[in-house]
GROMACS .gro file of C-alpha atoms in nm:
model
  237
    1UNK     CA    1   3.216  -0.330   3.063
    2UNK     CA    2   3.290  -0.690   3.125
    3UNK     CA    3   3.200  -0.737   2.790
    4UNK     CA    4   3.388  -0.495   2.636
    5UNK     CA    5   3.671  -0.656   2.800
    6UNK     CA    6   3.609  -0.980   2.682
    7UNK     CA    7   3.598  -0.857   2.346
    8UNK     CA    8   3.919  -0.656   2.363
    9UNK     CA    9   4.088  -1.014   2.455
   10UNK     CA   10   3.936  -1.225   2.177
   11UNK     CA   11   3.957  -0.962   1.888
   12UNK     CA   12   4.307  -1.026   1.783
   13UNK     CA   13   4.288  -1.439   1.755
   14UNK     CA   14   3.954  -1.506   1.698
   15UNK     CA   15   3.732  -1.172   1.552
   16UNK     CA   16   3.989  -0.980   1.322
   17UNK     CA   17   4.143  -1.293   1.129
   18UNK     CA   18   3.776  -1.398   1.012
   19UNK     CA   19   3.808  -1.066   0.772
   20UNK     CA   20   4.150  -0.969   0.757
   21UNK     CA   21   4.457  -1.240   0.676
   22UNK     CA   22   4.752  -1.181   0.930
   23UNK     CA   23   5.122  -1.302   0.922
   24UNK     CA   24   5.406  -1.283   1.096
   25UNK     CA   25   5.632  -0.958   1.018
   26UNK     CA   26   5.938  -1.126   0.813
   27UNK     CA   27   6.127  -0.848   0.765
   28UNK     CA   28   6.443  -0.905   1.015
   29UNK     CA   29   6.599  -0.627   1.008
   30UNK     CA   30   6.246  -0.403   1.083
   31UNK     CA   31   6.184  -0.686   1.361
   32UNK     CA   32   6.487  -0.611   1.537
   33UNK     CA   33   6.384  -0.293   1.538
   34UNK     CA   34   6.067  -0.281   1.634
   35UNK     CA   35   6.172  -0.514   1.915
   36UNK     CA   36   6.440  -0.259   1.993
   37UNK     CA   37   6.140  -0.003   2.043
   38UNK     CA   38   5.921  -0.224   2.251
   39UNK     CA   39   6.216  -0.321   2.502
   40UNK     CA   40   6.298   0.075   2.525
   41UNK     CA   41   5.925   0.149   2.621
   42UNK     CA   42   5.832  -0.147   2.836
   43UNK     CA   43   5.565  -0.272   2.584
   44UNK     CA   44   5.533  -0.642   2.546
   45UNK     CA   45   5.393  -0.764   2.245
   46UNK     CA   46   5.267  -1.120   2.132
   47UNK     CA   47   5.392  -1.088   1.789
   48UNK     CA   48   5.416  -0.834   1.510
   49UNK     CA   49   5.217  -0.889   1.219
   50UNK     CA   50   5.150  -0.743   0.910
   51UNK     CA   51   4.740  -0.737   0.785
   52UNK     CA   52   4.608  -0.757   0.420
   53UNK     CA   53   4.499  -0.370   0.411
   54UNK     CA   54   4.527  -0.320   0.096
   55UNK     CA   55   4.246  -0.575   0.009
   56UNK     CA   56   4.033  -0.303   0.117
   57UNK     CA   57   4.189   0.008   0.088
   58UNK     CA   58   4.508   0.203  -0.035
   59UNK     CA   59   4.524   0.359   0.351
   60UNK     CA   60   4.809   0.257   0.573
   61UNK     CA   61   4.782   0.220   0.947
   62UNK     CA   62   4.920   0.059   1.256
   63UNK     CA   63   4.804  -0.054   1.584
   64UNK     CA   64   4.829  -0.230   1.859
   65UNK     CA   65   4.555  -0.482   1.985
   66UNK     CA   66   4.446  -0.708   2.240
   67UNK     CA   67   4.478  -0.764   2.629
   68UNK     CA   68   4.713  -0.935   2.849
   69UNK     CA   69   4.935  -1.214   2.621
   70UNK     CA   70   4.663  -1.118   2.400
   71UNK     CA   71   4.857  -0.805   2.272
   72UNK     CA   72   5.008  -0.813   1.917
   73UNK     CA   73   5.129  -0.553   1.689
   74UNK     CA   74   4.958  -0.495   1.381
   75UNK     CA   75   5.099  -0.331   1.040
   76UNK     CA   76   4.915  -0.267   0.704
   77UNK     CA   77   5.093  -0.397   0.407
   78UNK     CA   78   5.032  -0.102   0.253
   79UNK     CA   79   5.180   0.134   0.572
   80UNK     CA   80   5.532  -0.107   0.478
   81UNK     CA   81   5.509  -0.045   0.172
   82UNK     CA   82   5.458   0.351   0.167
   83UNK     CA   83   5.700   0.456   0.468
   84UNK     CA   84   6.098   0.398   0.539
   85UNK     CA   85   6.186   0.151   0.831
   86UNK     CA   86   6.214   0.478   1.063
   87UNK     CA   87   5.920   0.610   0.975
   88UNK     CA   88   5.710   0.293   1.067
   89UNK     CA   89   5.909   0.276   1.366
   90UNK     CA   90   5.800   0.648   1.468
   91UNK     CA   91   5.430   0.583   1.355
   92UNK     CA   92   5.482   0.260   1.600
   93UNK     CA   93   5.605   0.457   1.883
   94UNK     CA   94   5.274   0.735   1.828
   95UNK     CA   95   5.046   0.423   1.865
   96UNK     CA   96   5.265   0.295   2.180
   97UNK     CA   97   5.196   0.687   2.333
   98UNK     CA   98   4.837   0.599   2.360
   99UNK     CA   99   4.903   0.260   2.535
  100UNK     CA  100   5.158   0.449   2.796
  101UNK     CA  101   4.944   0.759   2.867
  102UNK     CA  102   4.609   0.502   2.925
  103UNK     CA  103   4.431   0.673   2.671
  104UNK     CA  104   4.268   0.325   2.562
  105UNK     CA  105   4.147   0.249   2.922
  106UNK     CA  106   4.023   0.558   2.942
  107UNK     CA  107   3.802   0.520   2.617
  108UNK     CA  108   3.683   0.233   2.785
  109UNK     CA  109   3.587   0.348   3.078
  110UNK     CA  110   3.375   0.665   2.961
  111UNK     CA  111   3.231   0.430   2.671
  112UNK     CA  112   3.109   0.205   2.936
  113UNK     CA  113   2.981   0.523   3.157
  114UNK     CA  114   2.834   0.691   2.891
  115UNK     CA  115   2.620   0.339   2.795
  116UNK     CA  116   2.488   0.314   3.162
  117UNK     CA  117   2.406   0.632   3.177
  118UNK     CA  118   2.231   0.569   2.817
  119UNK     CA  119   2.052   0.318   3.002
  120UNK     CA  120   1.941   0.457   3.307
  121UNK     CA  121   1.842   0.724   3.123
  122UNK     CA  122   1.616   0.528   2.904
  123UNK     CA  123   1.477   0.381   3.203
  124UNK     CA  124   1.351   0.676   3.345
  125UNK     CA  125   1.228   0.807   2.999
  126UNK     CA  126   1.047   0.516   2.950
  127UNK     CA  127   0.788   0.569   3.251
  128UNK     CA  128   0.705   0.945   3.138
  129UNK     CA  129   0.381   1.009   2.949
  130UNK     CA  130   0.526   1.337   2.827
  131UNK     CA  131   0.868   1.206   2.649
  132UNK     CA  132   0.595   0.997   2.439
  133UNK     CA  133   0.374   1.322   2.349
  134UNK     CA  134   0.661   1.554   2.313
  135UNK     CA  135   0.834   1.352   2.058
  136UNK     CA  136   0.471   1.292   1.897
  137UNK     CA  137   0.455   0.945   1.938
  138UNK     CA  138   0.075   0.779   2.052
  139UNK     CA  139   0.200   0.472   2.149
  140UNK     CA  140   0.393   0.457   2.499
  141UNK     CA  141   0.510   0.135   2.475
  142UNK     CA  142   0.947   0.005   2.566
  143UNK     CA  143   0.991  -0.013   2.161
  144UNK     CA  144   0.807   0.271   2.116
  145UNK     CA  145   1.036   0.461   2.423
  146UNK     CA  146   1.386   0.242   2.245
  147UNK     CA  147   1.271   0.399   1.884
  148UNK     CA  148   1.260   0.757   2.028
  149UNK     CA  149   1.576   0.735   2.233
  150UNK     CA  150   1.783   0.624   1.933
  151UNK     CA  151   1.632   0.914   1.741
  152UNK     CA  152   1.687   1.167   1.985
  153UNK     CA  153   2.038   1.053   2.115
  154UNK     CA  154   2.242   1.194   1.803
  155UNK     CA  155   2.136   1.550   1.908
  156UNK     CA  156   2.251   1.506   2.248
  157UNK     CA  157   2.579   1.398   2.109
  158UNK     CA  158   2.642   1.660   1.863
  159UNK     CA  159   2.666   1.881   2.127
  160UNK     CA  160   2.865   1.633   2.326
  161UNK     CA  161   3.095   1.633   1.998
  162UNK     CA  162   3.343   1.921   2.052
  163UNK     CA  163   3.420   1.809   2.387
  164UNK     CA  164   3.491   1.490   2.261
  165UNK     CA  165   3.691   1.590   1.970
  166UNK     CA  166   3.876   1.848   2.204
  167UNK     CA  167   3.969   1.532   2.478
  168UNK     CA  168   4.124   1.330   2.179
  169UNK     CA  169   4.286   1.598   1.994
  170UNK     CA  170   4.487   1.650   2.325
  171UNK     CA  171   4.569   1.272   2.368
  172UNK     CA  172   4.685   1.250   1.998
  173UNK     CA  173   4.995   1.527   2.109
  174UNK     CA  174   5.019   1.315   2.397
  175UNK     CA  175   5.093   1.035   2.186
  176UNK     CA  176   5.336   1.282   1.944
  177UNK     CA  177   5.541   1.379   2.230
  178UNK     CA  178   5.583   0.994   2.335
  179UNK     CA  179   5.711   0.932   1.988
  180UNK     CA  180   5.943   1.237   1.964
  181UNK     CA  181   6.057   1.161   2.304
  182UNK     CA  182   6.191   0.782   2.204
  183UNK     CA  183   6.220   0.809   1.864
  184UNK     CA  184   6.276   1.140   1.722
  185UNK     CA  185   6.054   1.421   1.581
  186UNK     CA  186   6.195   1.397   1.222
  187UNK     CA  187   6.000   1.088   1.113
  188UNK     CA  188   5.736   1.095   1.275
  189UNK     CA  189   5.693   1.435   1.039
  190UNK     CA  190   5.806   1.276   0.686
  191UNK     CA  191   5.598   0.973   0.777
  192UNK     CA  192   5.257   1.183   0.903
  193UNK     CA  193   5.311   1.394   0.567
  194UNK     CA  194   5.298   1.054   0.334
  195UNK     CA  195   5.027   0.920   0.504
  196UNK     CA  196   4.802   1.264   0.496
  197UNK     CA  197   4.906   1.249   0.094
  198UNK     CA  198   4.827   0.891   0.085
  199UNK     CA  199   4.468   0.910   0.274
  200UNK     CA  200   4.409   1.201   0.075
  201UNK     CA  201   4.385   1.414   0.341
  202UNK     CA  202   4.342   1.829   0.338
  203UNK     CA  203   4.641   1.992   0.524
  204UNK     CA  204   4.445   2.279   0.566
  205UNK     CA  205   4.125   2.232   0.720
  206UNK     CA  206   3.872   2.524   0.814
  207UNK     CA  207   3.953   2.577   1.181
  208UNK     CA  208   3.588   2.590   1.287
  209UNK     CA  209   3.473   2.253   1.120
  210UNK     CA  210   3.816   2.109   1.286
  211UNK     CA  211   3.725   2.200   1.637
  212UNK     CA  212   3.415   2.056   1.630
  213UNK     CA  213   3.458   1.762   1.451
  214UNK     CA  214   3.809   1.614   1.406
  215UNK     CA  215   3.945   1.423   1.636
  216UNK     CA  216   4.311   1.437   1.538
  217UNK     CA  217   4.446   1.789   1.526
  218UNK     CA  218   4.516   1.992   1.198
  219UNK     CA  219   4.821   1.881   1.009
  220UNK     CA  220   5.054   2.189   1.026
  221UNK     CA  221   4.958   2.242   1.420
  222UNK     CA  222   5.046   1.891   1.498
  223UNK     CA  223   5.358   1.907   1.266
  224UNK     CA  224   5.462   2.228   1.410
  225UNK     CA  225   5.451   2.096   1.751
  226UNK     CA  226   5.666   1.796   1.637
  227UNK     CA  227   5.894   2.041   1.557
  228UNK     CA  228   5.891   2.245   1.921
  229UNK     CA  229   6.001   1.857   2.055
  230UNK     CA  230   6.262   1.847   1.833
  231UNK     CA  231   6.592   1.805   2.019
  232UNK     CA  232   6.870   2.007   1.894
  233UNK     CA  233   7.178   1.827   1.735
  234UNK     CA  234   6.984   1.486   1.885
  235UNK     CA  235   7.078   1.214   1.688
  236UNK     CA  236   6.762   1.016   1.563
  237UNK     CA  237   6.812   0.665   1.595
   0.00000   0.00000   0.00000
């Protein structure tokens, strides 16, 4: 975990800028009002860049990265480029959601869990005879055991996969309702429905694959329950 940790800090100065090129956001009037967002939710921020995305990809995206003065706000060119200054500020304040709820800590954490338990798991497996025959392997050597653990650990977690899928679908509304609540409903919507069309996206999935597999939920559930937060006659700001 320690490591993981570690990592988290370093990634934004020292890991992502070795493949991506970051600069400062200059746009002053979306500064002020990103800042504007930031004070309202209690998030401070070591900067707000903007990353070359689209020297990889048409997708657009924004996040938020980093630990302790470590923590910067990142935009793709190409999510500036694609939505209106209240639509990146909505987007913003979905990514923001996850910080306030702890849904990144709590990634951590269970990532951390579920790789000790990996461990201790391998451990055991290692000492039995029989996980060596069952899985038809002669040789009962820690390779050997490390080979046959890898192989067999996808199984475990495609049945692990819908409760997974289910725990994230749930934090992503968590995240919507943050948004609506300090920003508004209505562009979070207009700005979820470009980037769908932009990432080339299906609106529609089939419900089945969806709830075992997606981690976000469909588009017109999630939409309509942007529309449930709506306020009435609210003014967006």
């Amino acid at each position: 975990m320690s490591f993981q940790f570690i990592l988290m800090w370093a990634y934004p100065k020292w890991i992502a800028p070795i493949f991506n090129k970051f600069s400062p956001l200059e746009d002053e009037e979306m500064n002020a009002r990103i800042t504007k967002l930031l004070e309202r939710t209690g998030f401070e921020s070591n900067g707000i860049f903007v990353m070359d995305g689209s020297s990889r990809s048409g997708h657009g995206n924004a996040y938020f990265t980093g630990m302790g003065k470590n923590k910067r706000i990142v935009f793709f060119d190409t999510l500036l480029e694609t939505l209106s200054p209240e639509e990146v500020e909505a987007v913003l304040a979905h990514e923001l959601g996850h910080f306030k709820h702890g849904h990144i800590r709590q990634r951590l954490i269970e990532s951390s869990v579920l790789t000790l338990a990996g461990l201790a798991l391998l451990g055991w497996l290692i000492q039995l005879p029989e996980f060596y025959a069952g899985l038809g392997m002669a040789s009962e050597t820690p390779a050997a055991a490390l080979l046959l653990f890898m192989t067999a650990v996808p199984v475990l977690f495609f049945f692990m996969g819908p409760l997974s899928a289910m725990k994230s679908r749930k934090h992503e509304f968590e995240a919507d309702a943050f948004a609506a609540e300090h920003v508004g409903s209505e562009h979070l919507i207009s700005a979820l429905l470009k980037m769908y069309r932009d990432n080339a996206s299906t609106l529609t999935p089939d419900p089945t694959y969806s709830g075992y597999h997606d981690s976000h939920p469909p588009a017109k559930i999630r939409i309509d329950h942007l529309k449930s937060l709506a306020k009435p006659n609210s003014k967006e700001r």
